[in-house]
Amino acid sequence: MRASKPLTTPTFSLQPLGLRSRRRQNALMKGFAYIVCTLMAVAYVFPLYWMITTALKTDVEVFLVPPSLFPEDPQWGNFLASTQYIPFWLYMYNTLVICALTILGTVISCSLIAYGFARVRWPGRNLVFLIYLSTIMLPAQVTMIPLYVVFRQLGWVGTIWPLVVPAFFGNALYVFLLRQFMMTVPNELSDAARIDGAGELGIFWRVIVPLIKPALATVALFTFVATYRDFLGPLIYLTEQNQWTISLGLKMFQNMYGAQWQLMMAAATLTMIPTVILFFLTQRTFIEGIALTGIKG
Amino acid sequence: MTAATHVRASSLNARKLRSLLTGLAFISPAIIGFLAFAAWPIVQSLYYSFTDYNVLQPPIFIGLENYRDLLNDRVYGIALRNTLYMVFIGLPIHLIFDFLMALLLATQIRGLSIYRTIFYLPSITPVVAATIVWLWLFNGQYGILNVFLEWLGFQRIGWLTDPRFTKPSLIFMGLWFGGNTILIYLAGLRDVPVSLLEAAELDGANALRKTWHVTLPMMSPVIFYTIIINVIGYFQYFTEAWVLTATRDGSAGGPLNSMLFYAMYLYQSAFQLFKMGYASAQAWILFAIVLLATAVLFRTSGWVYYRSEE
């Protein structure tokens, strides 16, 4: 498309030779892009392929030199065995509970905060927003220790609350994202609702929220992935083994049974499945969300 | 007359006050969150950094001793140097690689959505699960990477056992997690006005010069954003190295501490040795470094071109 367009412009007919060589150059570039992208794609997929094939090998075949590219006799039972080596389903349940509560808190708090920054005009709003936005750049390590001390005094170490409660008090990045969306909603819609006697909360709930549902979905998805992947938070606070998340459980599994590679790969595969399924179901939301966080930065 | 304007002014002020209160009510979770989870802990950790504190007994004020000890702490120095290695060597490699990948994907190749999915997928896989997979790939004896090297006629590498190779191995592994940045760049590239590229083409610019003189300047805000975010992220580098090196007894860092990073040493000081004051001093130095790095980045951001300035 892009290459063929200048053909119609008269300027180009003045230098037919240059054009031809440029078109050849474009075709060459494209071919080069195909080759490199395909090679890279193979390289990117390979670790996942190797994970799954290792998961299907016997404990003898795993250590074969040279290794077999395909499992000789796929051991589907390894997946079941890996869920019994560690209390896989318990850890998965723990993880999903934390994810659900974190999503709930993040979506509610961030949408309210974003409304306050995007749809209500008040003196000092932009300055306060800028200060709030700067917390994105605050390294977690700086606040980690005082927060741990407080949560300890509250008796919350060894519970999920230190991981979940902060989510109910907003997240600057997601507030930013939702604010961007809310600012695109025409003011006339709010004004019309206001004339009908709706209060600010009514406008928020009945006018704005229905219109920014896709953005809320993006925030929910990102929160899920971030919480599901989190390791440091659970490592600090989930001191009881029966509260561990799946990431914590996997690491401990590896420490205890280091050489059971086929079982570890099986457990790793099972752990990846939820995010992978979710990604394929909601690909658009993901990709649009990333574009948004990047471009407006 | 005066009474009327007075009434109007006061009703205006009342309306202003009302909207101020409404606004503050909506953002109140953020105000509480900011005070409780950012402002107060920052100040409190500064206080802790001047104390000897093990959580069980109340903190004892010891002045600058923690900071003095850190100056003489050889292991802390190693952790700091390793972290700077990742920031100054790992990060540029990652961003350049991601940018080149995005450029290739932006040549409007067919099947873009498949490539995009493949490059993005690793970056949403759970870090621990994915890193354990890499632990297996890196395995010195049975790992497929060494098998592959031998098959190509090269010598085996101690990916995670030879201190010379450990950090390059982490950078290599990190490329696999870079899909997020690739997609950010790809979205930015699509925003580069085609008219500008065509104009450059008319002026006889080749692909390389178009990229250098048009694409890069137009992309500079996006590049700047990814630099800022990743610099801050790399200073907190933790999970991958922890999963690769932490042993059953809780020690971590790999051979000769070559994979011991700032956040790991801080974690060990705070939550394994319960030296909260010592760890807080580390946290504040990290805070100062990150602030300084961001300030320097913003000060030297003259190369960033914002389109609205046209």
PDB file of C-alpha atoms in Angstrom, chain A residues 4-285:
ATOM      1  CA  SER A   4       2.532   1.852  -4.426  1.00  0.00           C
ATOM      2  CA  LYS A   5       0.984   5.182  -3.504  1.00  0.00           C
ATOM      3  CA  PRO A   6       3.723   7.546  -4.748  1.00  0.00           C
ATOM      4  CA  LEU A   7       3.430   5.926  -8.198  1.00  0.00           C
ATOM      5  CA  THR A   8       0.527   8.202  -9.039  1.00  0.00           C
ATOM      6  CA  THR A   9       2.365  11.372  -8.101  1.00  0.00           C
ATOM      7  CA  PRO A  10       4.016  13.186 -11.029  1.00  0.00           C
ATOM      8  CA  THR A  11       7.244  13.818  -9.131  1.00  0.00           C
ATOM      9  CA  PHE A  12       8.076  10.189  -9.288  1.00  0.00           C
ATOM     10  CA  SER A  13       7.652   9.778 -12.997  1.00  0.00           C
ATOM     11  CA  LEU A  14      10.635  12.099 -13.333  1.00  0.00           C
ATOM     12  CA  GLN A  15      12.949   9.516 -11.823  1.00  0.00           C
ATOM     13  CA  PRO A  16      11.721   6.120 -12.990  1.00  0.00           C
ATOM     14  CA  LEU A  17      15.057   4.458 -12.382  1.00  0.00           C
ATOM     15  CA  GLY A  18      15.308   5.550  -8.776  1.00  0.00           C
ATOM     16  CA  LEU A  19      11.794   4.345  -8.197  1.00  0.00           C
ATOM     17  CA  ARG A  20      12.374   0.919  -9.624  1.00  0.00           C
ATOM     18  CA  SER A  21      15.438   0.374  -7.510  1.00  0.00           C
ATOM     19  CA  ARG A  22      13.547   1.673  -4.482  1.00  0.00           C
ATOM     20  CA  ARG A  23      10.718  -0.775  -5.071  1.00  0.00           C
ATOM     21  CA  ARG A  24      13.210  -3.576  -5.373  1.00  0.00           C
ATOM     22  CA  GLN A  25      14.734  -2.342  -2.145  1.00  0.00           C
ATOM     23  CA  ASN A  26      11.307  -2.445  -0.481  1.00  0.00           C
ATOM     24  CA  ALA A  27      10.678  -5.996  -1.639  1.00  0.00           C
ATOM     25  CA  LEU A  28      14.108  -6.947  -0.348  1.00  0.00           C
ATOM     26  CA  MET A  29      13.395  -5.324   3.001  1.00  0.00           C
ATOM     27  CA  LYS A  30      10.148  -7.236   3.289  1.00  0.00           C
ATOM     28  CA  GLY A  31      11.774 -10.533   2.467  1.00  0.00           C
ATOM     29  CA  PHE A  32      14.462  -9.843   5.023  1.00  0.00           C
ATOM     30  CA  ALA A  33      11.790  -8.970   7.611  1.00  0.00           C
ATOM     31  CA  TYR A  34       9.984 -12.245   6.906  1.00  0.00           C
ATOM     32  CA  ILE A  35      13.089 -14.346   7.339  1.00  0.00           C
ATOM     33  CA  VAL A  36      14.244 -12.649  10.549  1.00  0.00           C
ATOM     34  CA  CYS A  37      10.759 -12.543  12.085  1.00  0.00           C
ATOM     35  CA  THR A  38      10.151 -16.199  11.331  1.00  0.00           C
ATOM     36  CA  LEU A  39      13.510 -17.244  12.777  1.00  0.00           C
ATOM     37  CA  MET A  40      12.874 -15.151  15.867  1.00  0.00           C
ATOM     38  CA  ALA A  41       9.362 -16.538  16.193  1.00  0.00           C
ATOM     39  CA  VAL A  42      10.769 -20.060  16.173  1.00  0.00           C
ATOM     40  CA  ALA A  43      13.292 -19.037  18.827  1.00  0.00           C
ATOM     41  CA  TYR A  44      10.560 -17.460  20.956  1.00  0.00           C
ATOM     42  CA  VAL A  45       8.318 -20.498  20.749  1.00  0.00           C
ATOM     43  CA  PHE A  46      11.105 -22.963  21.379  1.00  0.00           C
ATOM     44  CA  PRO A  47      11.340 -22.599  25.202  1.00  0.00           C
ATOM     45  CA  LEU A  48       7.603 -23.279  25.443  1.00  0.00           C
ATOM     46  CA  TYR A  49       7.903 -26.232  23.076  1.00  0.00           C
ATOM     47  CA  TRP A  50      10.787 -27.596  25.117  1.00  0.00           C
ATOM     48  CA  MET A  51       8.823 -27.121  28.311  1.00  0.00           C
ATOM     49  CA  ILE A  52       5.883 -29.145  27.016  1.00  0.00           C
ATOM     50  CA  THR A  53       7.952 -31.943  25.480  1.00  0.00           C
ATOM     51  CA  THR A  54      10.043 -32.239  28.639  1.00  0.00           C
ATOM     52  CA  ALA A  55       6.816 -32.419  30.629  1.00  0.00           C
ATOM     53  CA  LEU A  56       5.817 -35.451  28.550  1.00  0.00           C
ATOM     54  CA  LYS A  57       9.064 -37.417  29.009  1.00  0.00           C
ATOM     55  CA  THR A  58       9.894 -40.115  31.517  1.00  0.00           C
ATOM     56  CA  ASP A  59      12.423 -39.367  34.248  1.00  0.00           C
ATOM     57  CA  VAL A  60      14.941 -41.402  32.225  1.00  0.00           C
ATOM     58  CA  GLU A  61      14.277 -39.833  28.844  1.00  0.00           C
ATOM     59  CA  VAL A  62      14.721 -36.340  30.329  1.00  0.00           C
ATOM     60  CA  PHE A  63      18.422 -37.024  30.850  1.00  0.00           C
ATOM     61  CA  LEU A  64      19.025 -38.655  27.473  1.00  0.00           C
ATOM     62  CA  VAL A  65      22.120 -37.393  25.614  1.00  0.00           C
ATOM     63  CA  PRO A  66      21.519 -36.232  22.951  1.00  0.00           C
ATOM     64  CA  PRO A  67      17.976 -35.318  23.996  1.00  0.00           C
ATOM     65  CA  SER A  68      15.000 -36.513  21.977  1.00  0.00           C
ATOM     66  CA  LEU A  69      13.093 -33.750  20.215  1.00  0.00           C
ATOM     67  CA  PHE A  70       9.804 -35.578  20.656  1.00  0.00           C
ATOM     68  CA  PRO A  71       8.879 -37.643  23.689  1.00  0.00           C
ATOM     69  CA  GLU A  72       9.130 -41.335  22.753  1.00  0.00           C
ATOM     70  CA  ASP A  73       6.070 -42.309  24.712  1.00  0.00           C
ATOM     71  CA  PRO A  74       4.183 -39.208  25.916  1.00  0.00           C
ATOM     72  CA  GLN A  75       3.659 -39.402  29.669  1.00  0.00           C
ATOM     73  CA  TRP A  76       0.376 -37.538  30.048  1.00  0.00           C
ATOM     74  CA  GLY A  77       0.277 -38.789  33.609  1.00  0.00           C
ATOM     75  CA  ASN A  78       3.091 -36.354  34.447  1.00  0.00           C
ATOM     76  CA  PHE A  79       0.582 -33.521  34.580  1.00  0.00           C
ATOM     77  CA  LEU A  80      -1.507 -35.308  37.175  1.00  0.00           C
ATOM     78  CA  ALA A  81       1.629 -36.319  39.081  1.00  0.00           C
ATOM     79  CA  SER A  82       2.867 -32.729  39.179  1.00  0.00           C
ATOM     80  CA  THR A  83      -0.393 -31.581  40.758  1.00  0.00           C
ATOM     81  CA  GLN A  84       0.107 -34.154  43.491  1.00  0.00           C
ATOM     82  CA  TYR A  85       3.782 -33.410  44.138  1.00  0.00           C
ATOM     83  CA  ILE A  86       2.726 -29.983  45.343  1.00  0.00           C
ATOM     84  CA  PRO A  87      -0.829 -29.068  46.426  1.00  0.00           C
ATOM     85  CA  PHE A  88      -1.240 -27.518  42.986  1.00  0.00           C
ATOM     86  CA  TRP A  89      -4.988 -26.905  43.132  1.00  0.00           C
ATOM     87  CA  LEU A  90      -4.791 -25.342  46.584  1.00  0.00           C
ATOM     88  CA  TYR A  91      -2.079 -22.948  45.378  1.00  0.00           C
ATOM     89  CA  MET A  92      -4.089 -22.201  42.253  1.00  0.00           C
ATOM     90  CA  TYR A  93      -7.164 -21.483  44.362  1.00  0.00           C
ATOM     91  CA  ASN A  94      -5.155 -19.177  46.668  1.00  0.00           C
ATOM     92  CA  THR A  95      -3.780 -17.326  43.651  1.00  0.00           C
ATOM     93  CA  LEU A  96      -7.182 -16.852  42.051  1.00  0.00           C
ATOM     94  CA  VAL A  97      -8.709 -15.558  45.305  1.00  0.00           C
ATOM     95  CA  ILE A  98      -5.981 -12.917  45.575  1.00  0.00           C
ATOM     96  CA  CYS A  99      -6.406 -12.058  41.886  1.00  0.00           C
ATOM     97  CA  ALA A 100     -10.188 -11.684  42.185  1.00  0.00           C
ATOM     98  CA  LEU A 101     -10.022  -9.412  45.229  1.00  0.00           C
ATOM     99  CA  THR A 102      -7.206  -7.341  43.740  1.00  0.00           C
ATOM    100  CA  ILE A 103      -9.134  -6.858  40.484  1.00  0.00           C
ATOM    101  CA  LEU A 104     -12.261  -5.872  42.405  1.00  0.00           C
ATOM    102  CA  GLY A 105     -10.388  -3.296  44.484  1.00  0.00           C
ATOM    103  CA  THR A 106      -8.419  -1.904  41.557  1.00  0.00           C
ATOM    104  CA  VAL A 107     -11.369  -1.495  39.205  1.00  0.00           C
ATOM    105  CA  ILE A 108     -13.607   0.158  41.813  1.00  0.00           C
ATOM    106  CA  SER A 109     -11.016   2.521  43.271  1.00  0.00           C
ATOM    107  CA  CYS A 110      -9.307   3.469  40.015  1.00  0.00           C
ATOM    108  CA  SER A 111     -12.538   4.269  38.193  1.00  0.00           C
ATOM    109  CA  LEU A 112     -13.749   6.516  41.037  1.00  0.00           C
ATOM    110  CA  ILE A 113     -10.385   8.279  41.258  1.00  0.00           C
ATOM    111  CA  ALA A 114     -10.196   8.684  37.490  1.00  0.00           C
ATOM    112  CA  TYR A 115     -13.675  10.264  37.522  1.00  0.00           C
ATOM    113  CA  GLY A 116     -12.492  12.791  40.102  1.00  0.00           C
ATOM    114  CA  PHE A 117      -9.532  13.702  37.899  1.00  0.00           C
ATOM    115  CA  ALA A 118     -11.299  13.639  34.528  1.00  0.00           C
ATOM    116  CA  ARG A 119     -14.908  14.705  35.000  1.00  0.00           C
ATOM    117  CA  VAL A 120     -14.986  17.036  37.994  1.00  0.00           C
ATOM    118  CA  ARG A 121     -13.366  20.444  37.587  1.00  0.00           C
ATOM    119  CA  TRP A 122     -11.715  21.615  40.786  1.00  0.00           C
ATOM    120  CA  PRO A 123      -8.877  24.024  41.577  1.00  0.00           C
ATOM    121  CA  GLY A 124      -5.450  22.377  41.773  1.00  0.00           C
ATOM    122  CA  ARG A 125      -6.628  19.277  39.938  1.00  0.00           C
ATOM    123  CA  ASN A 126      -3.800  19.091  37.412  1.00  0.00           C
ATOM    124  CA  LEU A 127      -1.069  19.630  39.982  1.00  0.00           C
ATOM    125  CA  VAL A 128      -2.492  16.955  42.292  1.00  0.00           C
ATOM    126  CA  PHE A 129      -2.781  14.579  39.336  1.00  0.00           C
ATOM    127  CA  LEU A 130       0.842  15.154  38.396  1.00  0.00           C
ATOM    128  CA  ILE A 131       2.005  14.457  41.938  1.00  0.00           C
ATOM    129  CA  TYR A 132      -0.148  11.328  42.034  1.00  0.00           C
ATOM    130  CA  LEU A 133       1.190  10.169  38.676  1.00  0.00           C
ATOM    131  CA  SER A 134       4.784  10.467  39.898  1.00  0.00           C
ATOM    132  CA  THR A 135       4.155   7.561  42.315  1.00  0.00           C
ATOM    133  CA  ILE A 136       4.402   5.243  39.300  1.00  0.00           C
ATOM    134  CA  MET A 137       8.133   5.844  39.476  1.00  0.00           C
ATOM    135  CA  LEU A 138       8.453   4.992  43.169  1.00  0.00           C
ATOM    136  CA  PRO A 139      10.436   1.754  43.658  1.00  0.00           C
ATOM    137  CA  ALA A 140       8.547  -0.735  45.840  1.00  0.00           C
ATOM    138  CA  GLN A 141      11.670  -1.245  47.951  1.00  0.00           C
ATOM    139  CA  VAL A 142      11.389   2.259  49.381  1.00  0.00           C
ATOM    140  CA  THR A 143       8.010   1.616  51.006  1.00  0.00           C
ATOM    141  CA  MET A 144       8.376  -2.132  51.593  1.00  0.00           C
ATOM    142  CA  ILE A 145       9.852  -2.091  55.087  1.00  0.00           C
ATOM    143  CA  PRO A 146       7.574   0.405  56.889  1.00  0.00           C
ATOM    144  CA  LEU A 147       4.565  -1.284  55.305  1.00  0.00           C
ATOM    145  CA  TYR A 148       5.794  -4.670  56.484  1.00  0.00           C
ATOM    146  CA  VAL A 149       6.211  -3.306  60.022  1.00  0.00           C
ATOM    147  CA  VAL A 150       2.671  -1.914  60.038  1.00  0.00           C
ATOM    148  CA  PHE A 151       1.095  -5.037  58.560  1.00  0.00           C
ATOM    149  CA  ARG A 152       2.973  -7.045  61.159  1.00  0.00           C
ATOM    150  CA  GLN A 153       1.583  -4.891  63.951  1.00  0.00           C
ATOM    151  CA  LEU A 154      -1.900  -5.397  62.502  1.00  0.00           C
ATOM    152  CA  GLY A 155      -1.319  -9.150  62.613  1.00  0.00           C
ATOM    153  CA  TRP A 156      -1.615  -9.343  58.821  1.00  0.00           C
ATOM    154  CA  VAL A 157       1.674 -11.100  58.059  1.00  0.00           C
ATOM    155  CA  GLY A 158       0.650 -14.627  57.106  1.00  0.00           C
ATOM    156  CA  THR A 159      -2.633 -13.428  55.555  1.00  0.00           C
ATOM    157  CA  ILE A 160      -3.541 -12.229  52.074  1.00  0.00           C
ATOM    158  CA  TRP A 161      -4.590  -8.755  53.279  1.00  0.00           C
ATOM    159  CA  PRO A 162      -1.259  -6.962  52.715  1.00  0.00           C
ATOM    160  CA  LEU A 163      -1.478  -8.086  49.074  1.00  0.00           C
ATOM    161  CA  VAL A 164      -5.139  -7.214  48.575  1.00  0.00           C
ATOM    162  CA  VAL A 165      -6.015  -4.150  50.676  1.00  0.00           C
ATOM    163  CA  PRO A 166      -3.702  -1.639  48.921  1.00  0.00           C
ATOM    164  CA  ALA A 167      -5.531  -2.404  45.662  1.00  0.00           C
ATOM    165  CA  PHE A 168      -8.617  -0.675  47.085  1.00  0.00           C
ATOM    166  CA  PHE A 169      -6.704   2.610  47.257  1.00  0.00           C
ATOM    167  CA  GLY A 170      -5.920   3.092  43.619  1.00  0.00           C
ATOM    168  CA  ASN A 171      -3.059   2.529  41.214  1.00  0.00           C
ATOM    169  CA  ALA A 172      -1.686   5.589  39.453  1.00  0.00           C
ATOM    170  CA  LEU A 173      -1.007   3.855  36.129  1.00  0.00           C
ATOM    171  CA  TYR A 174      -4.539   2.502  35.795  1.00  0.00           C
ATOM    172  CA  VAL A 175      -6.044   5.788  36.985  1.00  0.00           C
ATOM    173  CA  PHE A 176      -4.097   7.453  34.194  1.00  0.00           C
ATOM    174  CA  LEU A 177      -5.420   4.964  31.655  1.00  0.00           C
ATOM    175  CA  LEU A 178      -9.055   5.338  32.755  1.00  0.00           C
ATOM    176  CA  ARG A 179      -8.740   9.114  32.910  1.00  0.00           C
ATOM    177  CA  GLN A 180      -7.630   9.151  29.267  1.00  0.00           C
ATOM    178  CA  PHE A 181     -10.774   7.249  28.333  1.00  0.00           C
ATOM    179  CA  MET A 182     -13.131   9.341  30.458  1.00  0.00           C
ATOM    180  CA  MET A 183     -11.872  12.589  28.949  1.00  0.00           C
ATOM    181  CA  THR A 184     -13.054  11.439  25.529  1.00  0.00           C
ATOM    182  CA  VAL A 185     -16.673  11.233  26.717  1.00  0.00           C
ATOM    183  CA  PRO A 186     -18.506  14.415  25.583  1.00  0.00           C
ATOM    184  CA  ASN A 187     -19.503  16.755  28.413  1.00  0.00           C
ATOM    185  CA  GLU A 188     -23.000  17.084  26.944  1.00  0.00           C
ATOM    186  CA  LEU A 189     -23.802  13.578  28.153  1.00  0.00           C
ATOM    187  CA  SER A 190     -22.992  14.477  31.747  1.00  0.00           C
ATOM    188  CA  ASP A 191     -24.855  17.788  31.451  1.00  0.00           C
ATOM    189  CA  ALA A 192     -27.969  16.080  30.117  1.00  0.00           C
ATOM    190  CA  ALA A 193     -27.952  13.681  33.051  1.00  0.00           C
ATOM    191  CA  ARG A 194     -27.364  16.602  35.413  1.00  0.00           C
ATOM    192  CA  ILE A 195     -30.451  18.417  34.051  1.00  0.00           C
ATOM    193  CA  ASP A 196     -32.408  15.222  34.651  1.00  0.00           C
ATOM    194  CA  GLY A 197     -31.412  15.599  38.281  1.00  0.00           C
ATOM    195  CA  ALA A 198     -28.639  13.026  38.497  1.00  0.00           C
ATOM    196  CA  GLY A 199     -25.908  13.566  41.101  1.00  0.00           C
ATOM    197  CA  GLU A 200     -22.227  13.040  40.367  1.00  0.00           C
ATOM    198  CA  LEU A 201     -22.327   9.416  41.542  1.00  0.00           C
ATOM    199  CA  GLY A 202     -25.363   8.806  39.350  1.00  0.00           C
ATOM    200  CA  ILE A 203     -23.544  10.266  36.347  1.00  0.00           C
ATOM    201  CA  PHE A 204     -20.493   8.167  37.146  1.00  0.00           C
ATOM    202  CA  TRP A 205     -22.480   4.986  37.385  1.00  0.00           C
ATOM    203  CA  ARG A 206     -25.086   5.442  34.659  1.00  0.00           C
ATOM    204  CA  VAL A 207     -23.269   7.539  32.050  1.00  0.00           C
ATOM    205  CA  ILE A 208     -19.519   7.073  32.378  1.00  0.00           C
ATOM    206  CA  VAL A 209     -19.107   3.476  33.538  1.00  0.00           C
ATOM    207  CA  PRO A 210     -21.167   1.968  30.675  1.00  0.00           C
ATOM    208  CA  LEU A 211     -19.135   3.975  28.160  1.00  0.00           C
ATOM    209  CA  ILE A 212     -15.706   3.003  29.445  1.00  0.00           C
ATOM    210  CA  LYS A 213     -16.356  -0.711  29.913  1.00  0.00           C
ATOM    211  CA  PRO A 214     -13.604  -1.664  27.430  1.00  0.00           C
ATOM    212  CA  ALA A 215     -11.105   0.374  29.439  1.00  0.00           C
ATOM    213  CA  LEU A 216     -12.269  -1.253  32.654  1.00  0.00           C
ATOM    214  CA  ALA A 217     -11.755  -4.634  31.009  1.00  0.00           C
ATOM    215  CA  THR A 218      -8.203  -3.626  30.101  1.00  0.00           C
ATOM    216  CA  VAL A 219      -7.478  -2.610  33.681  1.00  0.00           C
ATOM    217  CA  ALA A 220      -8.986  -5.845  35.012  1.00  0.00           C
ATOM    218  CA  LEU A 221      -6.872  -7.912  32.609  1.00  0.00           C
ATOM    219  CA  PHE A 222      -3.625  -6.104  33.378  1.00  0.00           C
ATOM    220  CA  THR A 223      -4.320  -6.397  37.092  1.00  0.00           C
ATOM    221  CA  PHE A 224      -4.946 -10.109  36.733  1.00  0.00           C
ATOM    222  CA  VAL A 225      -1.704 -10.726  34.864  1.00  0.00           C
ATOM    223  CA  ALA A 226       0.334  -8.578  37.259  1.00  0.00           C
ATOM    224  CA  THR A 227      -1.138 -10.247  40.351  1.00  0.00           C
ATOM    225  CA  TYR A 228      -0.884 -13.732  38.909  1.00  0.00           C
ATOM    226  CA  ARG A 229       2.798 -13.157  38.085  1.00  0.00           C
ATOM    227  CA  ASP A 230       3.693 -11.451  41.370  1.00  0.00           C
ATOM    228  CA  PHE A 231       6.376 -13.188  43.377  1.00  0.00           C
ATOM    229  CA  LEU A 232       7.970 -10.699  45.775  1.00  0.00           C
ATOM    230  CA  GLY A 233       4.707  -9.753  47.540  1.00  0.00           C
ATOM    231  CA  PRO A 234       3.669 -13.338  48.294  1.00  0.00           C
ATOM    232  CA  LEU A 235       7.276 -14.182  49.217  1.00  0.00           C
ATOM    233  CA  ILE A 236       7.240 -11.512  51.930  1.00  0.00           C
ATOM    234  CA  TYR A 237       3.740 -11.940  53.311  1.00  0.00           C
ATOM    235  CA  LEU A 238       2.509 -15.499  52.718  1.00  0.00           C
ATOM    236  CA  THR A 239       4.507 -17.171  55.449  1.00  0.00           C
ATOM    237  CA  GLU A 240       2.167 -20.142  55.884  1.00  0.00           C
ATOM    238  CA  GLN A 241       2.569 -22.908  53.354  1.00  0.00           C
ATOM    239  CA  ASN A 242      -1.174 -23.473  52.924  1.00  0.00           C
ATOM    240  CA  GLN A 243      -1.562 -19.850  51.755  1.00  0.00           C
ATOM    241  CA  TRP A 244       1.089 -19.956  49.048  1.00  0.00           C
ATOM    242  CA  THR A 245       0.336 -18.772  45.559  1.00  0.00           C
ATOM    243  CA  ILE A 246       1.212 -20.918  42.584  1.00  0.00           C
ATOM    244  CA  SER A 247       4.389 -18.938  41.819  1.00  0.00           C
ATOM    245  CA  LEU A 248       5.628 -19.353  45.368  1.00  0.00           C
ATOM    246  CA  GLY A 249       4.720 -23.035  45.316  1.00  0.00           C
ATOM    247  CA  LEU A 250       6.592 -23.610  42.054  1.00  0.00           C
ATOM    248  CA  LYS A 251       9.779 -22.046  43.413  1.00  0.00           C
ATOM    249  CA  MET A 252       9.627 -24.174  46.563  1.00  0.00           C
ATOM    250  CA  PHE A 253       8.922 -27.239  44.437  1.00  0.00           C
ATOM    251  CA  GLN A 254      12.077 -26.515  42.468  1.00  0.00           C
ATOM    252  CA  ASN A 255      14.125 -26.092  45.643  1.00  0.00           C
ATOM    253  CA  MET A 256      12.906 -29.370  47.099  1.00  0.00           C
ATOM    254  CA  TYR A 257      12.866 -31.700  44.108  1.00  0.00           C
ATOM    255  CA  GLY A 258      15.474 -30.059  41.883  1.00  0.00           C
ATOM    256  CA  ALA A 259      16.003 -32.964  39.502  1.00  0.00           C
ATOM    257  CA  GLN A 260      12.379 -33.846  38.682  1.00  0.00           C
ATOM    258  CA  TRP A 261      12.496 -31.762  35.514  1.00  0.00           C
ATOM    259  CA  GLN A 262       9.580 -33.487  33.794  1.00  0.00           C
ATOM    260  CA  LEU A 263       7.293 -32.751  36.760  1.00  0.00           C
ATOM    261  CA  MET A 264       8.508 -29.180  37.097  1.00  0.00           C
ATOM    262  CA  MET A 265       7.913 -28.563  33.402  1.00  0.00           C
ATOM    263  CA  ALA A 266       4.442 -30.105  33.745  1.00  0.00           C
ATOM    264  CA  ALA A 267       3.640 -27.806  36.679  1.00  0.00           C
ATOM    265  CA  ALA A 268       5.063 -24.801  34.801  1.00  0.00           C
ATOM    266  CA  THR A 269       2.885 -25.661  31.797  1.00  0.00           C
ATOM    267  CA  LEU A 270      -0.229 -25.894  33.948  1.00  0.00           C
ATOM    268  CA  THR A 271       0.648 -22.569  35.601  1.00  0.00           C
ATOM    269  CA  MET A 272       0.931 -20.831  32.243  1.00  0.00           C
ATOM    270  CA  ILE A 273      -2.356 -22.150  30.884  1.00  0.00           C
ATOM    271  CA  PRO A 274      -4.713 -19.615  32.559  1.00  0.00           C
ATOM    272  CA  THR A 275      -2.831 -16.555  31.284  1.00  0.00           C
ATOM    273  CA  VAL A 276      -2.420 -18.051  27.827  1.00  0.00           C
ATOM    274  CA  ILE A 277      -6.130 -18.880  27.506  1.00  0.00           C
ATOM    275  CA  LEU A 278      -7.068 -15.467  28.813  1.00  0.00           C
ATOM    276  CA  PHE A 279      -4.733 -13.845  26.315  1.00  0.00           C
ATOM    277  CA  PHE A 280      -6.241 -15.666  23.360  1.00  0.00           C
ATOM    278  CA  LEU A 281      -9.758 -14.801  24.468  1.00  0.00           C
ATOM    279  CA  THR A 282      -9.022 -11.117  24.932  1.00  0.00           C
ATOM    280  CA  GLN A 283      -6.142 -10.412  22.572  1.00  0.00           C
ATOM    281  CA  ARG A 284      -7.577  -7.145  21.295  1.00  0.00           C
ATOM    282  CA  THR A 285      -8.064  -5.687  24.750  1.00  0.00           C
TER     283      THR A 285
END
